[in-house]
JSON list of C-alpha atoms in Angstrom, two decimals:
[
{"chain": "X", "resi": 1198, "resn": "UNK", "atom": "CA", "xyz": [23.08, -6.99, 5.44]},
{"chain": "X", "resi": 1199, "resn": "UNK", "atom": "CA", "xyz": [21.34, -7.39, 2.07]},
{"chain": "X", "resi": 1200, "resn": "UNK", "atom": "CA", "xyz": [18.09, -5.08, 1.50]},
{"chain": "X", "resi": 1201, "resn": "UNK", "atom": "CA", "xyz": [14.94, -6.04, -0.31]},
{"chain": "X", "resi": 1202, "resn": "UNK", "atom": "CA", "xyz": [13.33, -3.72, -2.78]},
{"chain": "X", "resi": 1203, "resn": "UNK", "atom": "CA", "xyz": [9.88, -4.07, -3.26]},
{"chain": "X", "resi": 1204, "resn": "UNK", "atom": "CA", "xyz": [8.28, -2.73, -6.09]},
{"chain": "X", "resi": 1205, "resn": "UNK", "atom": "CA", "xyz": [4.29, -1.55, -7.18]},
{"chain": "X", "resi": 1206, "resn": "UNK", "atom": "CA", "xyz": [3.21, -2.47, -10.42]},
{"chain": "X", "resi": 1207, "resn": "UNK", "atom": "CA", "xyz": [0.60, -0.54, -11.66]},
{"chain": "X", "resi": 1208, "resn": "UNK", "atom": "CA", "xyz": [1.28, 2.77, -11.63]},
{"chain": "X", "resi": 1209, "resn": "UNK", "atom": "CA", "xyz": [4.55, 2.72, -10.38]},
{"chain": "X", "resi": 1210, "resn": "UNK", "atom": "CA", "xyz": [6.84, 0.57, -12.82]},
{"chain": "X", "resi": 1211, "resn": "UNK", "atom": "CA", "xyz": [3.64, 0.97, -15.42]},
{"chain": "X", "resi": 1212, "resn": "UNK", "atom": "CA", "xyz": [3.29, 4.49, -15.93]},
{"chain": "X", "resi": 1213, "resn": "UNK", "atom": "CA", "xyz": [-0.06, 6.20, -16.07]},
{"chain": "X", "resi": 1214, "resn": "UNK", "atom": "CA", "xyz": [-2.15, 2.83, -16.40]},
{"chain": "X", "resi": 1215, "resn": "UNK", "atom": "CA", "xyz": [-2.35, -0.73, -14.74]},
{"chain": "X", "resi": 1216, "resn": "UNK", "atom": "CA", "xyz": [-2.27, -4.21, -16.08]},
{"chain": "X", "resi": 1217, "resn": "UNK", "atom": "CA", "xyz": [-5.80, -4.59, -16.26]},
{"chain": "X", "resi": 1218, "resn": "UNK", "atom": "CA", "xyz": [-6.01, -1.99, -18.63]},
{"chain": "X", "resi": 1219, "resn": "UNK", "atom": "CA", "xyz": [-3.51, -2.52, -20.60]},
{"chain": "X", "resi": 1220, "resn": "UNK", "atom": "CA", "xyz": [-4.84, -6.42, -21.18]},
{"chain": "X", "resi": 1221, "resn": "UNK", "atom": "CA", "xyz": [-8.57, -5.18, -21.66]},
{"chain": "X", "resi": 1222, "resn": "UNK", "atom": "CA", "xyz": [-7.10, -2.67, -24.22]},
{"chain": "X", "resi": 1223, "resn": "UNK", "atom": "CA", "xyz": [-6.10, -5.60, -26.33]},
{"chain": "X", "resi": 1224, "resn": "UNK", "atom": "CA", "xyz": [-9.97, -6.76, -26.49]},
{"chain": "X", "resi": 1225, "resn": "UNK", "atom": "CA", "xyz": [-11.01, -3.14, -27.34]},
{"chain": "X", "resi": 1226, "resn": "UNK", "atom": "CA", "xyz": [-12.29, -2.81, -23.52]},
{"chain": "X", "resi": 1227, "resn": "UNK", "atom": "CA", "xyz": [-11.39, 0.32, -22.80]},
{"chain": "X", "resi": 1228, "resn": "UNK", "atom": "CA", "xyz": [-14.96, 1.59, -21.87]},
{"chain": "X", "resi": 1229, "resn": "UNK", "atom": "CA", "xyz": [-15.57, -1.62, -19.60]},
{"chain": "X", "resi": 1230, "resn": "UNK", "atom": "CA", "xyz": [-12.37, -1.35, -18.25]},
{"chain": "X", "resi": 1231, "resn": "UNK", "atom": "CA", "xyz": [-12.57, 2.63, -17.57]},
{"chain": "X", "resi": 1232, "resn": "UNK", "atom": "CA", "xyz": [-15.87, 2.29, -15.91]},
{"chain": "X", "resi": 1233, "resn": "UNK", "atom": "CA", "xyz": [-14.58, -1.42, -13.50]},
{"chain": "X", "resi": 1234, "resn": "UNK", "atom": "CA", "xyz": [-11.51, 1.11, -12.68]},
{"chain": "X", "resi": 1235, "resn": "UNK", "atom": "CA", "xyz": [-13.63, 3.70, -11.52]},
{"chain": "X", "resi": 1236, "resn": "UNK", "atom": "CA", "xyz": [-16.04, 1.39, -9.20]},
{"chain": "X", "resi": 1237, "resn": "UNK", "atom": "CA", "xyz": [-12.77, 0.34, -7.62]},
{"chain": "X", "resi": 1238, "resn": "UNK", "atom": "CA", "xyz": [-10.94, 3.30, -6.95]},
{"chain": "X", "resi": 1239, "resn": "UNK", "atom": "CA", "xyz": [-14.19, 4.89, -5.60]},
{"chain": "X", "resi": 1240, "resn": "UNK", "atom": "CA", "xyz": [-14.45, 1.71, -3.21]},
{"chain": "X", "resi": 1241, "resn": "UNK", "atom": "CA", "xyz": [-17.96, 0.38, -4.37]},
{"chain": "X", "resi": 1242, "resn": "UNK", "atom": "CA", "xyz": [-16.02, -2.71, -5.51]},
{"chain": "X", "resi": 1243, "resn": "UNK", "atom": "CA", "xyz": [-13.36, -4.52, -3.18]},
{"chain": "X", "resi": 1244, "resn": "UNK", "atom": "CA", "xyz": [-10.81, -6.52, -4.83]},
{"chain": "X", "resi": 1245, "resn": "UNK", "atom": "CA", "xyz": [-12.02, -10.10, -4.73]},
{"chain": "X", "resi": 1246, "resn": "UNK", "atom": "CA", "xyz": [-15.39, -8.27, -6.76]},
{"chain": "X", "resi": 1247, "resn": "UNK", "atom": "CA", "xyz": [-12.93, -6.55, -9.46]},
{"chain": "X", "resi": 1248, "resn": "UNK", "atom": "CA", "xyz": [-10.99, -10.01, -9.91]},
{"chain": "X", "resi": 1249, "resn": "UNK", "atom": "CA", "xyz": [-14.77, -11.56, -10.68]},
{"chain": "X", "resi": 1250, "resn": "UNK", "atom": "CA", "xyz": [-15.51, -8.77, -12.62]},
{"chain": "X", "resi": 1251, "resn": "UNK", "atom": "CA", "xyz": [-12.71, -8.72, -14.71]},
{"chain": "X", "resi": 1252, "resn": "UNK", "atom": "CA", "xyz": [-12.37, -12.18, -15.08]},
{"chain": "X", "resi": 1253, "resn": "UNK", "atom": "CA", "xyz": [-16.14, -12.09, -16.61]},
{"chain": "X", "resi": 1254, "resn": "UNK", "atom": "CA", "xyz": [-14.89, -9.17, -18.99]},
{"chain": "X", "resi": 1255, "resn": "UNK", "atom": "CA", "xyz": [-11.71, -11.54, -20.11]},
{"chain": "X", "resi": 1256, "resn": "UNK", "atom": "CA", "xyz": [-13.89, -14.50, -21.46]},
{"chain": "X", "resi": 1257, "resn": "UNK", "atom": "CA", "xyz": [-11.62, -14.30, -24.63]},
{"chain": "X", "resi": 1258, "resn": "UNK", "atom": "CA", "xyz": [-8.58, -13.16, -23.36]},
{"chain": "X", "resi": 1259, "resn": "UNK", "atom": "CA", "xyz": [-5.48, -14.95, -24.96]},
{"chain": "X", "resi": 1260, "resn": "UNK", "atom": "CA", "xyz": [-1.78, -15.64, -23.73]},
{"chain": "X", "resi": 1261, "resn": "UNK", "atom": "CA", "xyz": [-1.31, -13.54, -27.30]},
{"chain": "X", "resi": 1262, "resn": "UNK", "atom": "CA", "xyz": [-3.13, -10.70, -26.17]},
{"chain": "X", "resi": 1263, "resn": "UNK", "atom": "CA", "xyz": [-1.61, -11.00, -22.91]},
{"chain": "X", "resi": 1264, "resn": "UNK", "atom": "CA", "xyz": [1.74, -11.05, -24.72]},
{"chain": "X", "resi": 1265, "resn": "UNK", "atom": "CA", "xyz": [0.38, -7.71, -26.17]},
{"chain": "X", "resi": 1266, "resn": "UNK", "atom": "CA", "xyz": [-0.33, -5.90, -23.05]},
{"chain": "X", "resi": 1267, "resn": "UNK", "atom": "CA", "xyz": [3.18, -6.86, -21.72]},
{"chain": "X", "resi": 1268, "resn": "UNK", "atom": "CA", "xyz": [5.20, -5.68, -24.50]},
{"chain": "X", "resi": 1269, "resn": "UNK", "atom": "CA", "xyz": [2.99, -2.38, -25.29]},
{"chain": "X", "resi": 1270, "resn": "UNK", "atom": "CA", "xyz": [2.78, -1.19, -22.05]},
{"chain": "X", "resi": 1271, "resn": "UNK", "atom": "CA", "xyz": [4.55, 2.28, -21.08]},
{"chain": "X", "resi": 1272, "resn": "UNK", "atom": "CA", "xyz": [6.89, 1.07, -18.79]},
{"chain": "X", "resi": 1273, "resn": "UNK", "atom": "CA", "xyz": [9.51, 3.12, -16.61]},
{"chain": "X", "resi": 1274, "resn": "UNK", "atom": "CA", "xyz": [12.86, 2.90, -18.31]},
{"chain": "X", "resi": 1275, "resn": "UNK", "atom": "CA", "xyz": [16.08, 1.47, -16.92]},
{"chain": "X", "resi": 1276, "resn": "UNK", "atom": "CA", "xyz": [13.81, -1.32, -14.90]},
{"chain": "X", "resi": 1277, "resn": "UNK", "atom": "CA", "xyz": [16.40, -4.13, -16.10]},
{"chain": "X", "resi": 1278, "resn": "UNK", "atom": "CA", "xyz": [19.34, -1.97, -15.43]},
{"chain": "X", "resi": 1279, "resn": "UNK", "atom": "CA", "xyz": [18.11, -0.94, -11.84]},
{"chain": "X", "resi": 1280, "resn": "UNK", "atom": "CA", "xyz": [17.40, -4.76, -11.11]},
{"chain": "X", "resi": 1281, "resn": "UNK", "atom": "CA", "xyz": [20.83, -5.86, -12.49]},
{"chain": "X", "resi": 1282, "resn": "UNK", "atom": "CA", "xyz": [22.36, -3.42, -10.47]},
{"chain": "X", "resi": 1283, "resn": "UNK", "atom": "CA", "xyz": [20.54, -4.27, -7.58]},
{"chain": "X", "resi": 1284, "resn": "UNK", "atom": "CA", "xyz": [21.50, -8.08, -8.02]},
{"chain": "X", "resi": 1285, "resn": "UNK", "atom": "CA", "xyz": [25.70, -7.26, -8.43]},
{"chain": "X", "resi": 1286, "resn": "UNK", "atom": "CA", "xyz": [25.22, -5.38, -5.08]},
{"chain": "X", "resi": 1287, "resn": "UNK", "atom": "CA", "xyz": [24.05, -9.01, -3.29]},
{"chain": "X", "resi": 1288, "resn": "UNK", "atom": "CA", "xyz": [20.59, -7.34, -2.85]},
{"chain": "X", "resi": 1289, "resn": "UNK", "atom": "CA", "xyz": [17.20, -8.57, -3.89]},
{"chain": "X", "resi": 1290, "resn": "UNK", "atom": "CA", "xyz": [14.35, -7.44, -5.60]},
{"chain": "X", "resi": 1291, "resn": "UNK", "atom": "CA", "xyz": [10.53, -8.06, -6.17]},
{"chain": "X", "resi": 1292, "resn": "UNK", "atom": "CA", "xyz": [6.98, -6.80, -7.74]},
{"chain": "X", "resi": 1293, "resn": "UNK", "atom": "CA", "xyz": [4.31, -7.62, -4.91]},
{"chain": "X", "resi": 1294, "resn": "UNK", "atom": "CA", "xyz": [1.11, -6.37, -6.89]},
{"chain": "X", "resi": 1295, "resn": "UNK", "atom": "CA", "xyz": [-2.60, -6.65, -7.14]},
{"chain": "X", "resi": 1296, "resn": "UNK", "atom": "CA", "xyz": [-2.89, -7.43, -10.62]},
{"chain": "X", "resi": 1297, "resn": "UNK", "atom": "CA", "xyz": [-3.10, -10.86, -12.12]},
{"chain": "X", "resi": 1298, "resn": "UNK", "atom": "CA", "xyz": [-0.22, -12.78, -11.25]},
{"chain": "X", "resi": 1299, "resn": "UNK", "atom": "CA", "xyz": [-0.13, -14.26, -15.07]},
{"chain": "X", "resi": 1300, "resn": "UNK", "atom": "CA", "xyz": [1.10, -10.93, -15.70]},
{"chain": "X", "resi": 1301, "resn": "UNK", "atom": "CA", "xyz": [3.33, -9.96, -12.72]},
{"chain": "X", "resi": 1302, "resn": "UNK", "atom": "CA", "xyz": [5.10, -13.10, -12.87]},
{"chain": "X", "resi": 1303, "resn": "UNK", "atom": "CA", "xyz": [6.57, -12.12, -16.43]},
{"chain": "X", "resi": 1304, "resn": "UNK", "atom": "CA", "xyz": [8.60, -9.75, -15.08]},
{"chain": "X", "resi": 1305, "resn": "UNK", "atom": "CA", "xyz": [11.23, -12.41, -13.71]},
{"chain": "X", "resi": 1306, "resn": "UNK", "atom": "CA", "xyz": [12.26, -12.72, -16.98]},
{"chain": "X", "resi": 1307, "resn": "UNK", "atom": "CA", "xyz": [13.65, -8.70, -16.01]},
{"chain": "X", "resi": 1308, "resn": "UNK", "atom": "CA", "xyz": [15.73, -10.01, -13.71]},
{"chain": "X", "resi": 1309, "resn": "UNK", "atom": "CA", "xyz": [13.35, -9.75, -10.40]},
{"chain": "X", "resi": 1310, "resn": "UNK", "atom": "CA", "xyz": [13.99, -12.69, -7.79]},
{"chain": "X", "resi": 1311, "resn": "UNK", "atom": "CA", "xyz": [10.37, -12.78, -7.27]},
{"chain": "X", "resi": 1312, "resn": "UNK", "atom": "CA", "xyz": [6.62, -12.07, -8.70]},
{"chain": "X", "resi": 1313, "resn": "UNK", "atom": "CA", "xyz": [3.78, -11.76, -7.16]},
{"chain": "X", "resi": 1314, "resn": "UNK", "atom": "CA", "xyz": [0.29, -10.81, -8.11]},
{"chain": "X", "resi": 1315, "resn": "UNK", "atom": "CA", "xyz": [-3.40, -12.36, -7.48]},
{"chain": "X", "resi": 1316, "resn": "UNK", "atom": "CA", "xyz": [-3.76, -15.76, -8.47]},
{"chain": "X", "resi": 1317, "resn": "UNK", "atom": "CA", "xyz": [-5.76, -16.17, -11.74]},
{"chain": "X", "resi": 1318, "resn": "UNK", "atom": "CA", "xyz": [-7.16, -19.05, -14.06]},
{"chain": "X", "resi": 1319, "resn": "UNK", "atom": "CA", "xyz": [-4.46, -20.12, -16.67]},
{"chain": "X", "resi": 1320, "resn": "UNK", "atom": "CA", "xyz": [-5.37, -18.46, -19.99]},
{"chain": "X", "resi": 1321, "resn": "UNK", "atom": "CA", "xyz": [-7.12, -18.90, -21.82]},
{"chain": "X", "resi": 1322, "resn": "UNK", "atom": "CA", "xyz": [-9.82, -19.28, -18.91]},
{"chain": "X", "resi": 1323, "resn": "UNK", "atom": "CA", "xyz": [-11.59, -22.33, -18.29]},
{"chain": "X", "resi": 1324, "resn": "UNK", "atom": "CA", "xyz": [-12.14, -22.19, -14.49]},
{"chain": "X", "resi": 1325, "resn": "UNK", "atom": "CA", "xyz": [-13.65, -19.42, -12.56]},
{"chain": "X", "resi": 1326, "resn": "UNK", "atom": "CA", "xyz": [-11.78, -17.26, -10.51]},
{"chain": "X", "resi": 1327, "resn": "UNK", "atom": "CA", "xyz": [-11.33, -17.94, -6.45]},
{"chain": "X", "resi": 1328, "resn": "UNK", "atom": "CA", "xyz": [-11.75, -14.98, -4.92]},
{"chain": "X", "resi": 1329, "resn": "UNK", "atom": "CA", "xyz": [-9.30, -16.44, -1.63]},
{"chain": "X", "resi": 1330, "resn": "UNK", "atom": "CA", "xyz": [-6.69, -15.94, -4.50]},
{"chain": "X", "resi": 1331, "resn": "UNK", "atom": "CA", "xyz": [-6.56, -11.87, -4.70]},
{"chain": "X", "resi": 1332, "resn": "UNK", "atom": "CA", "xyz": [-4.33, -10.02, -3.16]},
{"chain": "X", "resi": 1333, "resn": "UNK", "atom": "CA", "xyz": [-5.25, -6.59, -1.26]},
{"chain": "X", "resi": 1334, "resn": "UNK", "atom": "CA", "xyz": [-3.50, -3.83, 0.48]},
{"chain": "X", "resi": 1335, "resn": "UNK", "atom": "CA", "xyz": [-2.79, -5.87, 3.53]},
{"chain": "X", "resi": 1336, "resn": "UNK", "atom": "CA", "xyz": [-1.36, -9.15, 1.54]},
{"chain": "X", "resi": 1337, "resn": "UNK", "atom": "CA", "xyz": [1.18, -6.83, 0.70]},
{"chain": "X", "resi": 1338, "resn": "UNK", "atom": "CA", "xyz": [2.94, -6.55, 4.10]},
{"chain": "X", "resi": 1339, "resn": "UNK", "atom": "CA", "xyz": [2.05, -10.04, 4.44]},
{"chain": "X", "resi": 1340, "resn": "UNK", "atom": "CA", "xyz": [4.10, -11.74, 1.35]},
{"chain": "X", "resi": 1341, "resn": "UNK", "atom": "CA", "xyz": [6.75, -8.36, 2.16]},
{"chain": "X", "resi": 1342, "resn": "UNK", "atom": "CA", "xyz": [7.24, -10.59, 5.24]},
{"chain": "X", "resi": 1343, "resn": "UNK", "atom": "CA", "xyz": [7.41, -13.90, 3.33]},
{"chain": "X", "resi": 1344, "resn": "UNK", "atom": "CA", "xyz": [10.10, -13.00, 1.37]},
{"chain": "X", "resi": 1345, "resn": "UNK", "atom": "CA", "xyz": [11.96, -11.20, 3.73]},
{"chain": "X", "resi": 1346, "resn": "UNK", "atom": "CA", "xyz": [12.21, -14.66, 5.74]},
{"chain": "X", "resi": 1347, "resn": "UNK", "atom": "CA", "xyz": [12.85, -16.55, 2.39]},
{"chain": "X", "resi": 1348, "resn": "UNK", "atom": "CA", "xyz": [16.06, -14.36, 0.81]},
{"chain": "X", "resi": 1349, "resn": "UNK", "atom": "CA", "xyz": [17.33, -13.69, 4.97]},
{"chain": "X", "resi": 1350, "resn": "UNK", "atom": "CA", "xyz": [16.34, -10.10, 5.23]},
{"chain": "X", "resi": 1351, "resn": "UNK", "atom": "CA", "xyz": [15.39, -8.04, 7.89]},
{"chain": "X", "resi": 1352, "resn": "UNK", "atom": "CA", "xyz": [12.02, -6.01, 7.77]},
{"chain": "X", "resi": 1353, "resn": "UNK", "atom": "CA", "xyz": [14.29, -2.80, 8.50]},
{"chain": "X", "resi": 1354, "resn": "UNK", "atom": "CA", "xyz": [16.49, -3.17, 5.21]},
{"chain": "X", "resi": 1355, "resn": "UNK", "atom": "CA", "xyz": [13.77, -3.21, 2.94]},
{"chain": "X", "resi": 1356, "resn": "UNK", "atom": "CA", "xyz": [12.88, -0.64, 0.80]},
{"chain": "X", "resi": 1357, "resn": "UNK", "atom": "CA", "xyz": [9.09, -0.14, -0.83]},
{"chain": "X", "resi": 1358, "resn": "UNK", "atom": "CA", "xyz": [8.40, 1.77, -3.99]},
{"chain": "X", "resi": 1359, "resn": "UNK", "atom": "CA", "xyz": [4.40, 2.74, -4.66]},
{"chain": "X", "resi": 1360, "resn": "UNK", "atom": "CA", "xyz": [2.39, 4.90, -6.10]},
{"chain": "X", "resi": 1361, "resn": "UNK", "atom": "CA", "xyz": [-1.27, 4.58, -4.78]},
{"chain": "X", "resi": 1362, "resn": "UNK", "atom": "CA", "xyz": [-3.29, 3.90, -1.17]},
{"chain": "X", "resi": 1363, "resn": "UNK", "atom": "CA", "xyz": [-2.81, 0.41, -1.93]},
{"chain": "X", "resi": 1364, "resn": "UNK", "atom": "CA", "xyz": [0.80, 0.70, -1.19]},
{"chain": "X", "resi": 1365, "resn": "UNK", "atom": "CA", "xyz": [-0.35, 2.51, 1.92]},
{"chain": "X", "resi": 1366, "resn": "UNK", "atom": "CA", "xyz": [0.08, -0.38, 4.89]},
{"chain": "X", "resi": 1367, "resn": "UNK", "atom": "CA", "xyz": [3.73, -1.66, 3.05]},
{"chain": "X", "resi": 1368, "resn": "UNK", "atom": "CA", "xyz": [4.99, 1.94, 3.35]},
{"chain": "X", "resi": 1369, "resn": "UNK", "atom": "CA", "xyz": [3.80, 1.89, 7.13]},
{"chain": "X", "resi": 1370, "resn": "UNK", "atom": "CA", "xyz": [5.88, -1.40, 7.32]},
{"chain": "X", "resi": 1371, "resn": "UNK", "atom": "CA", "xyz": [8.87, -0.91, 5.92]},
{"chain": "X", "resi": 1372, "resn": "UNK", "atom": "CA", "xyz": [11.69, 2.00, 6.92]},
{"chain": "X", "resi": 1373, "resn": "UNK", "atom": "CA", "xyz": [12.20, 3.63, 3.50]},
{"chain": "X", "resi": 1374, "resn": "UNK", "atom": "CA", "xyz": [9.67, 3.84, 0.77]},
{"chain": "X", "resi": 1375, "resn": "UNK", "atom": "CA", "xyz": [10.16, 5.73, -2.28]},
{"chain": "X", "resi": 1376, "resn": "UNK", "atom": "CA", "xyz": [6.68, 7.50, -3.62]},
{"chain": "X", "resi": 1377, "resn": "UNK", "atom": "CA", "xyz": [6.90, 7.10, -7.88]},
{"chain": "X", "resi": 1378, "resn": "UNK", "atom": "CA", "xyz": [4.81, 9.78, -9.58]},
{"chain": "X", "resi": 1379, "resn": "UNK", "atom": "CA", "xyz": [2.05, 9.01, -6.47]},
{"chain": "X", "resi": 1380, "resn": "UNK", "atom": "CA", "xyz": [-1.13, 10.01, -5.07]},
{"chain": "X", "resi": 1381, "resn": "UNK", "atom": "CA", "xyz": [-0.14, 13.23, -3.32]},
{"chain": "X", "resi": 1382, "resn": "UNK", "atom": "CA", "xyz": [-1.51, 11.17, 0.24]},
{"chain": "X", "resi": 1383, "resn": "UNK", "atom": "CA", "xyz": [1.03, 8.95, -0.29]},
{"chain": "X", "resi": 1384, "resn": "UNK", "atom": "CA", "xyz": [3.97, 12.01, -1.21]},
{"chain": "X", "resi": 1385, "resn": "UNK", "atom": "CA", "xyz": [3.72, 13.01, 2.42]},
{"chain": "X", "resi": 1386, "resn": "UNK", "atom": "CA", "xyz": [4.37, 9.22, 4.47]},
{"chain": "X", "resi": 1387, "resn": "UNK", "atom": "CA", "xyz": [6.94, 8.47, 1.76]},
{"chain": "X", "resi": 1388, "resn": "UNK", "atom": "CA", "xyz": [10.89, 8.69, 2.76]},
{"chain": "X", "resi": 1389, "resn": "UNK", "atom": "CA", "xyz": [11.60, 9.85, -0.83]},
{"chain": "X", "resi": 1390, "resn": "UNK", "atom": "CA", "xyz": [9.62, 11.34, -4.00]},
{"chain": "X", "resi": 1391, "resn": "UNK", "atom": "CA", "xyz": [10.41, 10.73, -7.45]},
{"chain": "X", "resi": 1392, "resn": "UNK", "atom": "CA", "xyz": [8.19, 12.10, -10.15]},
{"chain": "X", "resi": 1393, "resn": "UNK", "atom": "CA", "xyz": [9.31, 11.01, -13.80]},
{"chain": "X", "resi": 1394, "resn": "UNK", "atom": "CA", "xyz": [10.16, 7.33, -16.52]},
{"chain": "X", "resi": 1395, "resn": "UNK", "atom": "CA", "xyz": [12.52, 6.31, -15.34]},
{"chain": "X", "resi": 1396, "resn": "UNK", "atom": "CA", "xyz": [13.15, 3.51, -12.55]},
{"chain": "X", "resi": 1397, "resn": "UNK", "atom": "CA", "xyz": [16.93, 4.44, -12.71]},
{"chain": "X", "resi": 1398, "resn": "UNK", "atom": "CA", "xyz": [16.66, 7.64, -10.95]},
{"chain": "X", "resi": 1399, "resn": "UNK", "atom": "CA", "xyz": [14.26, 6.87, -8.27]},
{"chain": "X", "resi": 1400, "resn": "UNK", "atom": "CA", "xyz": [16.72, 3.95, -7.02]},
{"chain": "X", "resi": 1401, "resn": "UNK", "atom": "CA", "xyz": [19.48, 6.80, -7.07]},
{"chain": "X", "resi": 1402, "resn": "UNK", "atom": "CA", "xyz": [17.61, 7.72, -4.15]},
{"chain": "X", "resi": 1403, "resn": "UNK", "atom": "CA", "xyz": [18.36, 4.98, -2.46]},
{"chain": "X", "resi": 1404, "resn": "UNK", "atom": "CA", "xyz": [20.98, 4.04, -3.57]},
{"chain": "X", "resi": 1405, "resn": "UNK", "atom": "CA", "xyz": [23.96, 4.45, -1.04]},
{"chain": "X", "resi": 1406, "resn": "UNK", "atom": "CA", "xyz": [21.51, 4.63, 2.01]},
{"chain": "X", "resi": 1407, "resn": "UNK", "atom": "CA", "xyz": [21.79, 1.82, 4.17]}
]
């Protein structure tokens, strides 16, 4: 039976930051950004609010700054090596994430078979953002379960890899999870730990395990 590997984005295959700041780092939003980070992590802000929020804070965002963010992020190595290796054992492999989805989704061009974030505006932005569009904790189980039914996978061959609360409910959902340089809550309901950069070495824990 083929598994499905299902993979966090910020924090997890981004080390140390998320898409949204990497993207408002490109407008010289760090501050704005810092401050919008901290109002959601501290849960005074849910994440249909941040999406508003941040979509207010992008008013000049660019696909070139965009472009920016993507390739000056401080990514895990060995992400397109673990995916190809992944793919040449018949298994599949996808980013299920909260951030905007006109980010997520470039990471097919790694060599994921799918990409999911919160639906977004095109950018530049000339529509508002709809809030029914953002993904939270729970829509992660919920499109885990989509694409288990699209690629022919059972729930019990998948394997999740987080690093935050938000990955909290897919860990609960899935039989092995792999916890990538995580919140220390999430250490202890996590099958495996892997603390370090690179994405190669946290699938060796996986690996042969079936």
């Amino acid at each position: 039976m083929a598994r499905l590997h299902l993979f966090d984005l910020d924090g997890t295959l981004l080390h140390g930051t998320a898409a949204p700041v990497e993207i408002s780092r490109q407008l010289g939003l760090d501050a704005e950004i810092a401050a919008l980070e901290r109002d959601f992590v501290a849960g005074r802000i849910d994440s249909p609010q941040y999406a508003v929020r941040v979509h207010e804070l992008w008013a000049e965002l660019t696909d070139e700054h965009v472009t920016g963010a993507f390739e000056g992020a401080p990514w895990l190595s060995g992400i397109r090596e673990t995916w190809a290796e992944i793919r040449a054992g018949g298994d599949y492999c996808a980013v299920v994430s909260l951030s905007p989805s006109f980010f997520v989704e470039r990471l097919l061009g790694w060599g994921a078979h799918a990409a999911h974030g919160s639906l977004f505006p095109a950018v530049p932005f000339t529509e508002p953002v709809n809030p029914a569009g953002i993904l939270d904790a729970a829509a992660k189980v919920k499109i885990a379960n989509r694409l288990c039914e699209e690629f022919g996978v059972a729930r019990d061959d998948c394997v999740a890899y987080g690093d935050s609360l938000s990955d909290l409910e897919l860990f609960g959902a899935v039989p092995v999870s792999v916890a990538v340089n995580a919140d220390q809550r999430l250490v202890s309901l996590a099958t495996h730990s892997y603390v370090g950069r690179d994405l190669r070495q946290a699938y060796e824990l996986v690996r042969g395990a079936r």
